[in-house]
PDB file of C-alpha atoms in Angstrom:
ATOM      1  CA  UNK A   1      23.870  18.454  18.229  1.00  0.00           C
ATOM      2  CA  UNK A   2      21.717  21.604  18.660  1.00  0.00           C
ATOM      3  CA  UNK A   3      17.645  21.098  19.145  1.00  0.00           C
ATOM      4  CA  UNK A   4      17.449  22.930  15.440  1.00  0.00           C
ATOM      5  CA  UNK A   5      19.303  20.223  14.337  1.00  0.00           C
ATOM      6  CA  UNK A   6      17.550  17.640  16.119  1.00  0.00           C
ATOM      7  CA  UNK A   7      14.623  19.188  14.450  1.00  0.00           C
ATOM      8  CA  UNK A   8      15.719  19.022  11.357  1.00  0.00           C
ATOM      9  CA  UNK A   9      16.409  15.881  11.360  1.00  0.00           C
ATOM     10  CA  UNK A  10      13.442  14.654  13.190  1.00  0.00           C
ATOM     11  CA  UNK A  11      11.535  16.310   9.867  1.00  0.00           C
ATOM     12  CA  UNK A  12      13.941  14.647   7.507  1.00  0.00           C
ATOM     13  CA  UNK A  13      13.212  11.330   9.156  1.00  0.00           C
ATOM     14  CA  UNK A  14       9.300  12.011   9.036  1.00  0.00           C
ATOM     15  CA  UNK A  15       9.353  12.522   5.321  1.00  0.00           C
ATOM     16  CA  UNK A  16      11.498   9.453   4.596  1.00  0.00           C
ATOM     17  CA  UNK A  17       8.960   7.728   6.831  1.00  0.00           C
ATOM     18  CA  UNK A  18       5.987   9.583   4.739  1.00  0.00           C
ATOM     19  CA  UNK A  19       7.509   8.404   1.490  1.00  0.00           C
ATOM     20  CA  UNK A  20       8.112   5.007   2.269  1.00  0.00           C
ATOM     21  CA  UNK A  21       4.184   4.739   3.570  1.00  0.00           C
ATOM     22  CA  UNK A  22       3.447   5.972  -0.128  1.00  0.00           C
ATOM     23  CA  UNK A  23       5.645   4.330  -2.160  1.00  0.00           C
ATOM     24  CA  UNK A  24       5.336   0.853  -0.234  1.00  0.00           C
ATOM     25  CA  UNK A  25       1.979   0.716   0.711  1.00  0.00           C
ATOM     26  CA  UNK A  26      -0.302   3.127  -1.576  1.00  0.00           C
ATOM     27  CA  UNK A  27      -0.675   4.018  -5.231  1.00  0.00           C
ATOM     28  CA  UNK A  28      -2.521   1.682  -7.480  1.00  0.00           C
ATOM     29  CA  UNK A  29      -1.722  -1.946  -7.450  1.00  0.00           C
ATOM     30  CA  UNK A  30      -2.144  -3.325 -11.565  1.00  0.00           C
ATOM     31  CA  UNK A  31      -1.339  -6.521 -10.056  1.00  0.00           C
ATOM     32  CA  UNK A  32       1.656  -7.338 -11.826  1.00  0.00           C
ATOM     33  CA  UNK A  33       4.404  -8.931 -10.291  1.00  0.00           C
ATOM     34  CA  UNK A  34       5.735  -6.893  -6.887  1.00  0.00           C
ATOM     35  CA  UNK A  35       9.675  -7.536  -7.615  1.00  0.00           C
ATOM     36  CA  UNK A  36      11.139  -6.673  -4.179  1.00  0.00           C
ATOM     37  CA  UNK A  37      15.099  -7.547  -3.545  1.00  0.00           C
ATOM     38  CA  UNK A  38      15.126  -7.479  -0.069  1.00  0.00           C
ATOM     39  CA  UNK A  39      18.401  -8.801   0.431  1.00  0.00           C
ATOM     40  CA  UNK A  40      20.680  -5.553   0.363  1.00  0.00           C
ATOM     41  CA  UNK A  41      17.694  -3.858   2.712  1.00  0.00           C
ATOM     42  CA  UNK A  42      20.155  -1.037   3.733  1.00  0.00           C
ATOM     43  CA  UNK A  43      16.884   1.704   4.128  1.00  0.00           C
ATOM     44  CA  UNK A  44      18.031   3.314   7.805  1.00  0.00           C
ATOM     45  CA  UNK A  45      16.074   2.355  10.643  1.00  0.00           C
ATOM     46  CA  UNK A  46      13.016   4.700  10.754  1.00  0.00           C
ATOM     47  CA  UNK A  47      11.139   3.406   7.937  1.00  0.00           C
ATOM     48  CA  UNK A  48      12.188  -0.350   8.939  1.00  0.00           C
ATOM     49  CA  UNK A  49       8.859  -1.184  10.051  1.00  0.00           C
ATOM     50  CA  UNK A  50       7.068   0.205   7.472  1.00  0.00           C
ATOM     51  CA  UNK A  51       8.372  -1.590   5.430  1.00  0.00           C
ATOM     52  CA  UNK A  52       8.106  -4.828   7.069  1.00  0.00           C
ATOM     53  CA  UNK A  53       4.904  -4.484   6.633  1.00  0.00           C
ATOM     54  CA  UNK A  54       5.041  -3.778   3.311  1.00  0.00           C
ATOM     55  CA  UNK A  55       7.109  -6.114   1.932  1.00  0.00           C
ATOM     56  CA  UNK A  56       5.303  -8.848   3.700  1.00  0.00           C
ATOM     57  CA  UNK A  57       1.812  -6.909   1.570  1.00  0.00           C
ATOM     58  CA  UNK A  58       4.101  -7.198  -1.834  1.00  0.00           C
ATOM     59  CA  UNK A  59       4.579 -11.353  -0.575  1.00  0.00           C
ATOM     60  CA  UNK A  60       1.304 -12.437   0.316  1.00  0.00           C
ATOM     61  CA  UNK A  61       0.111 -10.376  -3.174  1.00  0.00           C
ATOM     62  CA  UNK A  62       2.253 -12.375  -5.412  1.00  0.00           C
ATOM     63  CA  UNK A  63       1.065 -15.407  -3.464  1.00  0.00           C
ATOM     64  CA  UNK A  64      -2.216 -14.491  -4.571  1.00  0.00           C
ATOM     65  CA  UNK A  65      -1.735 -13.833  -8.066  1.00  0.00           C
ATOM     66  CA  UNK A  66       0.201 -17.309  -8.363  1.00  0.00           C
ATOM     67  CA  UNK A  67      -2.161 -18.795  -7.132  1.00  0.00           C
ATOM     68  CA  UNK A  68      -4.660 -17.052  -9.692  1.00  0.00           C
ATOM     69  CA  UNK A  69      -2.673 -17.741 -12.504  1.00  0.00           C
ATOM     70  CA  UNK A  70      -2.460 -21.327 -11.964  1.00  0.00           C
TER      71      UNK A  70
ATOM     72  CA  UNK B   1      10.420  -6.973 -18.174  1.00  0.00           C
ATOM     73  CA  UNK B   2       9.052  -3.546 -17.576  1.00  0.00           C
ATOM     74  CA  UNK B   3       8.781  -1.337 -14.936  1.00  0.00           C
ATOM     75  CA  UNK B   4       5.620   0.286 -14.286  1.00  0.00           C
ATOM     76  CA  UNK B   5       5.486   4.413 -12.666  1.00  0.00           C
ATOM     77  CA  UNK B   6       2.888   5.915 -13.154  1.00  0.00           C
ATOM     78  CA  UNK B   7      -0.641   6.166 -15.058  1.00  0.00           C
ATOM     79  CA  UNK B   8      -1.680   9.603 -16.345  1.00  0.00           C
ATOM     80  CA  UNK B   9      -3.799  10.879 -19.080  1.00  0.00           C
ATOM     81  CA  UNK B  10      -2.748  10.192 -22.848  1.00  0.00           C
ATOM     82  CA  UNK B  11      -1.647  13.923 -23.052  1.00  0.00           C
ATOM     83  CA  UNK B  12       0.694  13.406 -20.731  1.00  0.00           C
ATOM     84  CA  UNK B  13       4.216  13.575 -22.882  1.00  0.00           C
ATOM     85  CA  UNK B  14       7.087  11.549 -20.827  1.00  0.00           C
ATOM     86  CA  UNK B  15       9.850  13.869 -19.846  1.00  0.00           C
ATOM     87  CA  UNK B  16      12.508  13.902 -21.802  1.00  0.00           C
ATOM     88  CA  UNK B  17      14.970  15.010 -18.698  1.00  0.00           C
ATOM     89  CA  UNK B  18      14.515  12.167 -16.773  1.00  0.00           C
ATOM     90  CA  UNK B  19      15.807   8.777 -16.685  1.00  0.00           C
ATOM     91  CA  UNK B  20      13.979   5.781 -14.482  1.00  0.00           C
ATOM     92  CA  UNK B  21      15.678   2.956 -12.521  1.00  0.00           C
ATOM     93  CA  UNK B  22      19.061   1.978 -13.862  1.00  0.00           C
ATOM     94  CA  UNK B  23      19.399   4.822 -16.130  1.00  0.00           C
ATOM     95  CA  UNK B  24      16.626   3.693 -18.091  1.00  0.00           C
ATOM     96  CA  UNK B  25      14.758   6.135 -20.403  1.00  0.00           C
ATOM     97  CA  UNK B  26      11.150   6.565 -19.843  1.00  0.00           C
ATOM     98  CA  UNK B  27       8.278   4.725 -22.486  1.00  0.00           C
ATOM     99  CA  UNK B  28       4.999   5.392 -22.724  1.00  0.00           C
ATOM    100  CA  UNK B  29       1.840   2.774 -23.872  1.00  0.00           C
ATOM    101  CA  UNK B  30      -1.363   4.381 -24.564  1.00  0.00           C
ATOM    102  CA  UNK B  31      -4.956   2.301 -23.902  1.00  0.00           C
ATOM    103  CA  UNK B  32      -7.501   4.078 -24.303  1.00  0.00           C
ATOM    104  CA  UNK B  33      -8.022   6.970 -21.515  1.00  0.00           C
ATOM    105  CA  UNK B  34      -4.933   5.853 -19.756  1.00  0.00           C
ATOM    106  CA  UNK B  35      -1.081   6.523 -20.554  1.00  0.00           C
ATOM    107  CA  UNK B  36       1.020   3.941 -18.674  1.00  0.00           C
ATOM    108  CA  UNK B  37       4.666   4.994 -18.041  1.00  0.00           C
ATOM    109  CA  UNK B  38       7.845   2.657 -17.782  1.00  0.00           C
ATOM    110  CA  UNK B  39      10.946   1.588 -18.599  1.00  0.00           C
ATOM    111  CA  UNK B  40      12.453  -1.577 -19.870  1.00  0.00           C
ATOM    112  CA  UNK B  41      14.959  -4.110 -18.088  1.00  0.00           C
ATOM    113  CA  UNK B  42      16.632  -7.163 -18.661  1.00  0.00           C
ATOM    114  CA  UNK B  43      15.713  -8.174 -15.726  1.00  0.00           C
ATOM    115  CA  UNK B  44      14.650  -6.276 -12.733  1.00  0.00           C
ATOM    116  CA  UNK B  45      14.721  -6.833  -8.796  1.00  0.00           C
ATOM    117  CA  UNK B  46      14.515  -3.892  -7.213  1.00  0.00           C
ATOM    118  CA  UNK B  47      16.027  -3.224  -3.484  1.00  0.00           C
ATOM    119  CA  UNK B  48      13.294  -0.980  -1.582  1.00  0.00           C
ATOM    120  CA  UNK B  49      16.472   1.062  -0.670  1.00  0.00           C
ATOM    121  CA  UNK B  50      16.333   4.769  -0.600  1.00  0.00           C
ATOM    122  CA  UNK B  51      18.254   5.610  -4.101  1.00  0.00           C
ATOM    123  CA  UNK B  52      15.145   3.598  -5.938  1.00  0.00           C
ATOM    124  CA  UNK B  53      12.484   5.125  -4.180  1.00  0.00           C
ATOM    125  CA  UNK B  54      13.754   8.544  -4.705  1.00  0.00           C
ATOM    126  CA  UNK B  55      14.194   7.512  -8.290  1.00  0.00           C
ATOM    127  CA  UNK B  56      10.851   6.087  -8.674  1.00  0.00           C
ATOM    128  CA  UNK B  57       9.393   9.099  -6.903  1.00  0.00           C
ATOM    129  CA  UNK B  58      11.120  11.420  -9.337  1.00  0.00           C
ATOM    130  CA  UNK B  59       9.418   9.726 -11.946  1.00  0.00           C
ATOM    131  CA  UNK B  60       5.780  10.126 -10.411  1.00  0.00           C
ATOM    132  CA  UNK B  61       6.611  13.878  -9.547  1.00  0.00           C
ATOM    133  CA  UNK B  62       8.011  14.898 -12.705  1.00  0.00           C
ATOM    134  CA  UNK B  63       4.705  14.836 -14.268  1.00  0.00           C
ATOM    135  CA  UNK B  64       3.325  17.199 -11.324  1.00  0.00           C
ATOM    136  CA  UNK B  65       5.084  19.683 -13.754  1.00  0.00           C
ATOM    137  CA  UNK B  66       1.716  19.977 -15.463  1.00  0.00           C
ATOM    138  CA  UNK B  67      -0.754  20.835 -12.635  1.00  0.00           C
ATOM    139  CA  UNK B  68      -3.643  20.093 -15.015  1.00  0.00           C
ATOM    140  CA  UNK B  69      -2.474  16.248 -15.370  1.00  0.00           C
ATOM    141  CA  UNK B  70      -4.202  13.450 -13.832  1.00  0.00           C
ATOM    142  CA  UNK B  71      -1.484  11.584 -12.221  1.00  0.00           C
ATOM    143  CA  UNK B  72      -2.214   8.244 -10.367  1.00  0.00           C
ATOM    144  CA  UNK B  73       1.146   6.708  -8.884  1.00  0.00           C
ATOM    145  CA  UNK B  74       1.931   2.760  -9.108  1.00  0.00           C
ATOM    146  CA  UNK B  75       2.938   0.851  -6.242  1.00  0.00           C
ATOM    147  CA  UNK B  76       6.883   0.758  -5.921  1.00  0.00           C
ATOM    148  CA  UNK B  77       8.202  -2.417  -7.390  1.00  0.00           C
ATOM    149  CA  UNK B  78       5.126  -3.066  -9.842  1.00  0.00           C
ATOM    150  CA  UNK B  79       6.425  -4.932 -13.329  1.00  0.00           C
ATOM    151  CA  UNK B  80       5.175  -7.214 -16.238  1.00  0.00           C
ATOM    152  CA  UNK B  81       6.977  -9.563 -18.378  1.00  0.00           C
ATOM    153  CA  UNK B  82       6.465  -7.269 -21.433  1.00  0.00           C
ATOM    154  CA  UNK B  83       4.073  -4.486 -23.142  1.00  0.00           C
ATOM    155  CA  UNK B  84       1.379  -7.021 -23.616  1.00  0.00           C
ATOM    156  CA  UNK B  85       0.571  -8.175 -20.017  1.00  0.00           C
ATOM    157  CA  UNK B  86       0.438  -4.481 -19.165  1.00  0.00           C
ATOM    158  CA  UNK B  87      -1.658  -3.027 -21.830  1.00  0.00           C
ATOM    159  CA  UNK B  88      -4.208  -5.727 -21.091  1.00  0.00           C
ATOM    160  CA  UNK B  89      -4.323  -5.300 -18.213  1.00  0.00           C
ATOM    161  CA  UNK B  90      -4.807  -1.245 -18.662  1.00  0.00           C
ATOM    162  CA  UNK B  91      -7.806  -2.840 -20.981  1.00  0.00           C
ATOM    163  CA  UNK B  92      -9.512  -4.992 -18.500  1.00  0.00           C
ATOM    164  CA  UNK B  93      -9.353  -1.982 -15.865  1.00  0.00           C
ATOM    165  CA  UNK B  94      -9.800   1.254 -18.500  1.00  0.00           C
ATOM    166  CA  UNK B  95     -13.006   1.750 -16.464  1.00  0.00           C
ATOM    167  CA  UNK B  96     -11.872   1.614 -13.008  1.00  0.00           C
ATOM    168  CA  UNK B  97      -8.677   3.736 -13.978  1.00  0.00           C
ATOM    169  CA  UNK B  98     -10.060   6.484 -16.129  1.00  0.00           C
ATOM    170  CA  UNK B  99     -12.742   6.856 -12.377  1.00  0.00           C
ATOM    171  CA  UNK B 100      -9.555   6.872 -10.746  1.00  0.00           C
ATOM    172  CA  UNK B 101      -7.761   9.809 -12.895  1.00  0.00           C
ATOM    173  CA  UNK B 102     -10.911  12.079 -12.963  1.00  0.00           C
ATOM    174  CA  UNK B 103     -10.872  11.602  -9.025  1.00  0.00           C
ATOM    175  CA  UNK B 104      -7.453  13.547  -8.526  1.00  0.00           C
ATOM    176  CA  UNK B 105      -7.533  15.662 -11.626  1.00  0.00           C
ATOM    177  CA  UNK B 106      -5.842  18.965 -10.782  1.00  0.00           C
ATOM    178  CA  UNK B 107      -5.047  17.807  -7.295  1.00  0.00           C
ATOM    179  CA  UNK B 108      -2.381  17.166  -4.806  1.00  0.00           C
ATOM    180  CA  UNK B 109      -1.699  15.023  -2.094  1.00  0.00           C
ATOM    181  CA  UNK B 110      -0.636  16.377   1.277  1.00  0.00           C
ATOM    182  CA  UNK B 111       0.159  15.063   4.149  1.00  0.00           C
ATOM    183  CA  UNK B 112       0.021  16.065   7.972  1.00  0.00           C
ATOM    184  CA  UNK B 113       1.841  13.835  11.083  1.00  0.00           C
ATOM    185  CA  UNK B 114       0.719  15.439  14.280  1.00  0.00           C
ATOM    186  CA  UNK B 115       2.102  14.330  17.105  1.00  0.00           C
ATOM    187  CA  UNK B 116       2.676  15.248  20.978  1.00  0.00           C
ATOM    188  CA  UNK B 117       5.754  17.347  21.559  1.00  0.00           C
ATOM    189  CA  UNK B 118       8.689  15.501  23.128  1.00  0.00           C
ATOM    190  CA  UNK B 119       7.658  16.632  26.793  1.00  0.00           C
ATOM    191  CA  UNK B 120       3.586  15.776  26.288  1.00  0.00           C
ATOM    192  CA  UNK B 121       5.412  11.638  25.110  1.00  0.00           C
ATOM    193  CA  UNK B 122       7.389  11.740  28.152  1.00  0.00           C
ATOM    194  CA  UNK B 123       4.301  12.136  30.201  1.00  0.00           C
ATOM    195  CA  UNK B 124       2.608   8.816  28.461  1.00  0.00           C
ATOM    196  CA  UNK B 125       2.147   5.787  30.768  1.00  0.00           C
ATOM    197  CA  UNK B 126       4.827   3.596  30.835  1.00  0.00           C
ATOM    198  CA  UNK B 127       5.359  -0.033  30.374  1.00  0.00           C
ATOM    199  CA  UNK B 128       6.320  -1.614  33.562  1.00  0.00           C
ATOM    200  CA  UNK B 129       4.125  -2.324  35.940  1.00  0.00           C
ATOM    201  CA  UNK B 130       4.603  -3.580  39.965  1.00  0.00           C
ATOM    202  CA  UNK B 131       1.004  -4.085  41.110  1.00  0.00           C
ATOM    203  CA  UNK B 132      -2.517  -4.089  39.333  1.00  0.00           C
ATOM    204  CA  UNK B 133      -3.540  -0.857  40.331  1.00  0.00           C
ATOM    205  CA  UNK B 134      -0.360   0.774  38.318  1.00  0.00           C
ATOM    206  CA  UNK B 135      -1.569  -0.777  35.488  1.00  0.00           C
ATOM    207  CA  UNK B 136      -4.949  -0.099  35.802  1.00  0.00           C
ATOM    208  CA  UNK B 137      -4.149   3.516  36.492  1.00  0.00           C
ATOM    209  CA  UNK B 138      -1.998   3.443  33.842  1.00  0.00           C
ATOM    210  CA  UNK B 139      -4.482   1.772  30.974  1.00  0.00           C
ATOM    211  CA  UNK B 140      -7.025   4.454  31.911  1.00  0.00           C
ATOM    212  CA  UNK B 141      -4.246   7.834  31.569  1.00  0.00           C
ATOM    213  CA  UNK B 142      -3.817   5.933  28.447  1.00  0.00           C
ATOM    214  CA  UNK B 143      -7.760   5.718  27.580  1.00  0.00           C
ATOM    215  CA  UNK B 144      -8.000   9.511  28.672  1.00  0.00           C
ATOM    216  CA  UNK B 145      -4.705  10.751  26.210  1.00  0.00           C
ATOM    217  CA  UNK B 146      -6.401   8.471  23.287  1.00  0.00           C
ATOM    218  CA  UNK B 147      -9.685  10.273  24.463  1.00  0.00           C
ATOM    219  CA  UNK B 148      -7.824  13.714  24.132  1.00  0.00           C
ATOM    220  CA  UNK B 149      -6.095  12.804  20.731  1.00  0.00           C
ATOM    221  CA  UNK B 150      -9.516  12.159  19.515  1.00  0.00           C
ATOM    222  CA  UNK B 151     -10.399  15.112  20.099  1.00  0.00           C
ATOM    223  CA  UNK B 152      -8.023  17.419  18.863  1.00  0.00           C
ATOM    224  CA  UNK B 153      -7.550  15.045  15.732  1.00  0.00           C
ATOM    225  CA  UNK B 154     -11.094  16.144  14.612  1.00  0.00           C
ATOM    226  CA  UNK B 155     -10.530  19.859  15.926  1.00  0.00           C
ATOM    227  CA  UNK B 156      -7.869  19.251  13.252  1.00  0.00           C
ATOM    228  CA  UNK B 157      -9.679  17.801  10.768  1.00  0.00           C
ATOM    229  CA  UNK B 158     -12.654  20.176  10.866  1.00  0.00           C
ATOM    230  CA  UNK B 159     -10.023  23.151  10.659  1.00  0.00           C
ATOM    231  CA  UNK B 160      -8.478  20.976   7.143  1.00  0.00           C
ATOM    232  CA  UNK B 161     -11.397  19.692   5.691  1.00  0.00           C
ATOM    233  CA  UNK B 162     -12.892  22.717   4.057  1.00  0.00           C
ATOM    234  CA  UNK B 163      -9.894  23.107   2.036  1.00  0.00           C
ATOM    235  CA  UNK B 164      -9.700  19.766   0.810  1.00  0.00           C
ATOM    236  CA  UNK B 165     -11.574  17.655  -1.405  1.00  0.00           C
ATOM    237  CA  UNK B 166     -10.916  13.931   0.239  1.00  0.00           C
ATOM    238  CA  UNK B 167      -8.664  12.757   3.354  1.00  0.00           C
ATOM    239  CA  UNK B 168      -7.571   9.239   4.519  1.00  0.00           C
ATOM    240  CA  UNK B 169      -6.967   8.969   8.154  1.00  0.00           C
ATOM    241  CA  UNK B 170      -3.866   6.246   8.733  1.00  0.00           C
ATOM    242  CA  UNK B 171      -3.832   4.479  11.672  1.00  0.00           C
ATOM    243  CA  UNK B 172      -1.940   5.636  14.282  1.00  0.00           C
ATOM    244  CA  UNK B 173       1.223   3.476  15.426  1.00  0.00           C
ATOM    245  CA  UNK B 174       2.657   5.534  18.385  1.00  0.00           C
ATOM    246  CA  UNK B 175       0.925   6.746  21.697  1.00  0.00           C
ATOM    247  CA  UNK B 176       2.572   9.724  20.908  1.00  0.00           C
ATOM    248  CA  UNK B 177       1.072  10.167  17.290  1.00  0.00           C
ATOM    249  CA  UNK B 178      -2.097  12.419  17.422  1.00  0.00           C
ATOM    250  CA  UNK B 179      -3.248  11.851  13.941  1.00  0.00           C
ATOM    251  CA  UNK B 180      -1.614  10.827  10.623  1.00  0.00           C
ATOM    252  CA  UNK B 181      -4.066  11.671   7.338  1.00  0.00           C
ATOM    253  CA  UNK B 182      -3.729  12.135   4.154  1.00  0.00           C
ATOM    254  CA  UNK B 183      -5.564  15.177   2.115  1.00  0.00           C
ATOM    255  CA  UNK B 184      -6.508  15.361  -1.456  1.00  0.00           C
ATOM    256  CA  UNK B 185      -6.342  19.098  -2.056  1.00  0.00           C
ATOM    257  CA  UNK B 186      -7.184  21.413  -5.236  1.00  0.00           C
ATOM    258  CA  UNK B 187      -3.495  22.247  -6.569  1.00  0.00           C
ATOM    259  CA  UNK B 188      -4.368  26.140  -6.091  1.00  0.00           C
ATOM    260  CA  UNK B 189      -5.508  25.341  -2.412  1.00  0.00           C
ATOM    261  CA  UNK B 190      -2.028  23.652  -1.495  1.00  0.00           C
ATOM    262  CA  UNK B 191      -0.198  26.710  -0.151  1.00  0.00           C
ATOM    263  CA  UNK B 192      -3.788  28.199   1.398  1.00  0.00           C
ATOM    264  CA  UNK B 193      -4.078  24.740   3.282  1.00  0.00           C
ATOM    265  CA  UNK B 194       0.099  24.776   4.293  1.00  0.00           C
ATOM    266  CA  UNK B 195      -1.055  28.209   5.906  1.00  0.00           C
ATOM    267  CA  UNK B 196      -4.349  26.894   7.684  1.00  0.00           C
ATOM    268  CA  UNK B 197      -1.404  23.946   9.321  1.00  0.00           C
ATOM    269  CA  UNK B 198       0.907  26.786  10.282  1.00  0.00           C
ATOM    270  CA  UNK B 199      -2.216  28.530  12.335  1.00  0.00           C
ATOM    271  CA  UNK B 200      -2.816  25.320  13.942  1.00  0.00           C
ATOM    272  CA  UNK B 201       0.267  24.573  14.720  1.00  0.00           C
ATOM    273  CA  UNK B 202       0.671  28.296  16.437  1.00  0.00           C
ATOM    274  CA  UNK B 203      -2.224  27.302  18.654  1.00  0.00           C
ATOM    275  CA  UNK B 204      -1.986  24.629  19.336  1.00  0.00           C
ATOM    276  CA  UNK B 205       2.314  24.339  21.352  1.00  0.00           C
ATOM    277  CA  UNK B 206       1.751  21.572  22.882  1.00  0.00           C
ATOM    278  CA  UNK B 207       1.718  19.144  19.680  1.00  0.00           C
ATOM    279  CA  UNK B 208       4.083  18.940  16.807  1.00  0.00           C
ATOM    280  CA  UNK B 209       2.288  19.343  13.397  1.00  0.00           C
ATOM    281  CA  UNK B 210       4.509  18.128  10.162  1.00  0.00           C
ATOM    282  CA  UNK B 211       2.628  18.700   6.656  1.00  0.00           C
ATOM    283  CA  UNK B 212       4.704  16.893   3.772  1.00  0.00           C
ATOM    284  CA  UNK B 213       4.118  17.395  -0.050  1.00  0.00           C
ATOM    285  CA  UNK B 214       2.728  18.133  -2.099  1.00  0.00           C
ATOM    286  CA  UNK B 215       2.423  14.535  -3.165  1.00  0.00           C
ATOM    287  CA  UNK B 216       1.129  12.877  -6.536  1.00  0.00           C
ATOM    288  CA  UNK B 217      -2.080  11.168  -4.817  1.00  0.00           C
ATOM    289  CA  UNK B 218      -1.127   7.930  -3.142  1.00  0.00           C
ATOM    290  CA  UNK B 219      -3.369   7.320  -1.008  1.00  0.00           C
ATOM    291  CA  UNK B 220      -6.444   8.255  -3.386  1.00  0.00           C
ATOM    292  CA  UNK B 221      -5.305   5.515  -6.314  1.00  0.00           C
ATOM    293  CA  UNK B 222      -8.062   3.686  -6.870  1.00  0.00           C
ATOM    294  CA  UNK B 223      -8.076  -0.152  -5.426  1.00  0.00           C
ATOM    295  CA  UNK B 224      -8.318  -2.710  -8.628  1.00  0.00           C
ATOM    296  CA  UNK B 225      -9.460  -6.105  -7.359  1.00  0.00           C
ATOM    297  CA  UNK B 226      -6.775  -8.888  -7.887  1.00  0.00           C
ATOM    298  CA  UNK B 227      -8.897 -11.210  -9.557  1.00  0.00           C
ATOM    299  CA  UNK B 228     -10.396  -9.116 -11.909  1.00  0.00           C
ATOM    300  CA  UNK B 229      -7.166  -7.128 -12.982  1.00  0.00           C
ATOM    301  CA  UNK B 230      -5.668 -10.476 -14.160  1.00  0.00           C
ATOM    302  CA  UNK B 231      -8.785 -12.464 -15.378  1.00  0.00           C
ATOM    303  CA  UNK B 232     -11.293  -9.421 -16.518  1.00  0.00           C
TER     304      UNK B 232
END
């Protein structure tokens, strides 16, 4: 693999990363339901963490808004 | 069950061109100041995988085709049982959400990762320690680079900031990341602020300096309290 291509994919990997911080964990919440299937999770290993976090966000929120609309 | 996108202003027609998840053509509900976009399911669990999120993103961005738009992005993986739950609670909120569109009206989101170049991480403290002192020594070359990111991050920022209207700072999860912000920007600015990141990265060869986007404003949606979007 040649650095160019090393960079190229480094940036590739960075805007995954970017989008999955956006599309996970930003933009406004109208506090439906969050309906996650994370059971075919197949996203590749960069943005793994991110979204994590994230999903475990979408849980506790639909904890919440049980909870509320009990 | 629908699937929530995107809010925008009323006049903002749903392309015709593109379909949402599962092939799904776009709809459109109209309260008040705010146009809601979706699409209808039988049923819907969506996999955070990367065809959805591309497809969900393709959504947002589509109406970026009109620059003088406001466009506020919903969190992936946002639905309601049906119209009704959703245009109440577009009522409830019409306050909160019209702020939120005036606040990125004719802007873009961009985003910058800077980080140390692959040599500059090698050089970070490592994890393993044999005696106190290492890791003592260690801790403080790690107070001193955080010390140095610091710095540059607001030599950075006060470079940026003229050319944008708002920025988020994320939180930095690597040693190695320098600073990771988001920038609302003027859509006529976007290319003028690309070039200001080029100059900086040109002096500045000892860090790596990524700018994504432009992107419909994420991290500038406004923040609707839980309680009050269900209950009013």
């Amino acid at each position: 693999m040649t650095p160019m291509r090393d960079e190229r994919d480094a940036e590739m990997e960075v805007t995954l990363v970017e989008l999955l911080d956006r599309l996970l964990d930003k933009g406004v919440v109208l506090c439906g339901d969050i309906t996650l299937s994370v059971a075919e999770v197949d996203l590749v290993h960069v943005g793994l963490r991110v979204l994590l976090s994230s999903v475990e966000a979408a849980q506790r929120q639909q904890r919440r808004a049980a909870e509320l609309s009990q | 069950m629908i699937y929530v996108y995107a809010l925008t202003d009323p006049a903002g027609a749903v392309p015709p061109d593109v379909r949402g998840l599962e092939h799904q053509p776009l709809g459109n509900i109209v309260v008040g100041d705010v146009s809601a976009t979706f699409t209808a399911h039988a049923e819907i669990a969506v996999a955070p995988v990367a065809q959805n999120l591309w497809r969900h993103e393709q959504v947002v961005e589509s109406f970026m085709r009109n620059p003088g738009l406001a466009l506020l992005p919903v969190r992936f993986g946002t639905t309601f049982p049906d119209e009704a739950h959703l245009e109440d609670v577009l009522r409830r909120n019409q306050g909160v959400l019209k702020a939120g569109l005036d606040r990125v009206r004719g802007c873009v989101e961009l985003g910058l990762r800077v980080s140390r170049t692959s040599a500059e991480a090698a050089a970070l403290p490592q994890a393993d320690f044999s005696t106190g002192r290492e890791y003592m020594a260690a801790r403080l070359a790690e107070h001193r680079l955080r010390c140095d990111a610091d710095q540059l991050a607001a030599e950075l920022e006060s470079a940026l900031m003229p050319l944008a209207r708002e920025m988020a700072t994320r939180e930095a999860r690597a040693p190695q990341v320098v600073l990771s912000s988001a920038f609302l920007v003027n859509h006529d600015r976007a290319e003028e602020f690309a070039a200001t990141v080029r100059t900086l990265a040109a002096a500045h060869p000892s860090l790596r300096l990524l700018c994504t986007g432009p992107w419909p404003a994420y991290h500038f949606a406004p923040s609707l309290q839980l309680a009050e979007a269900l209950h009013g």
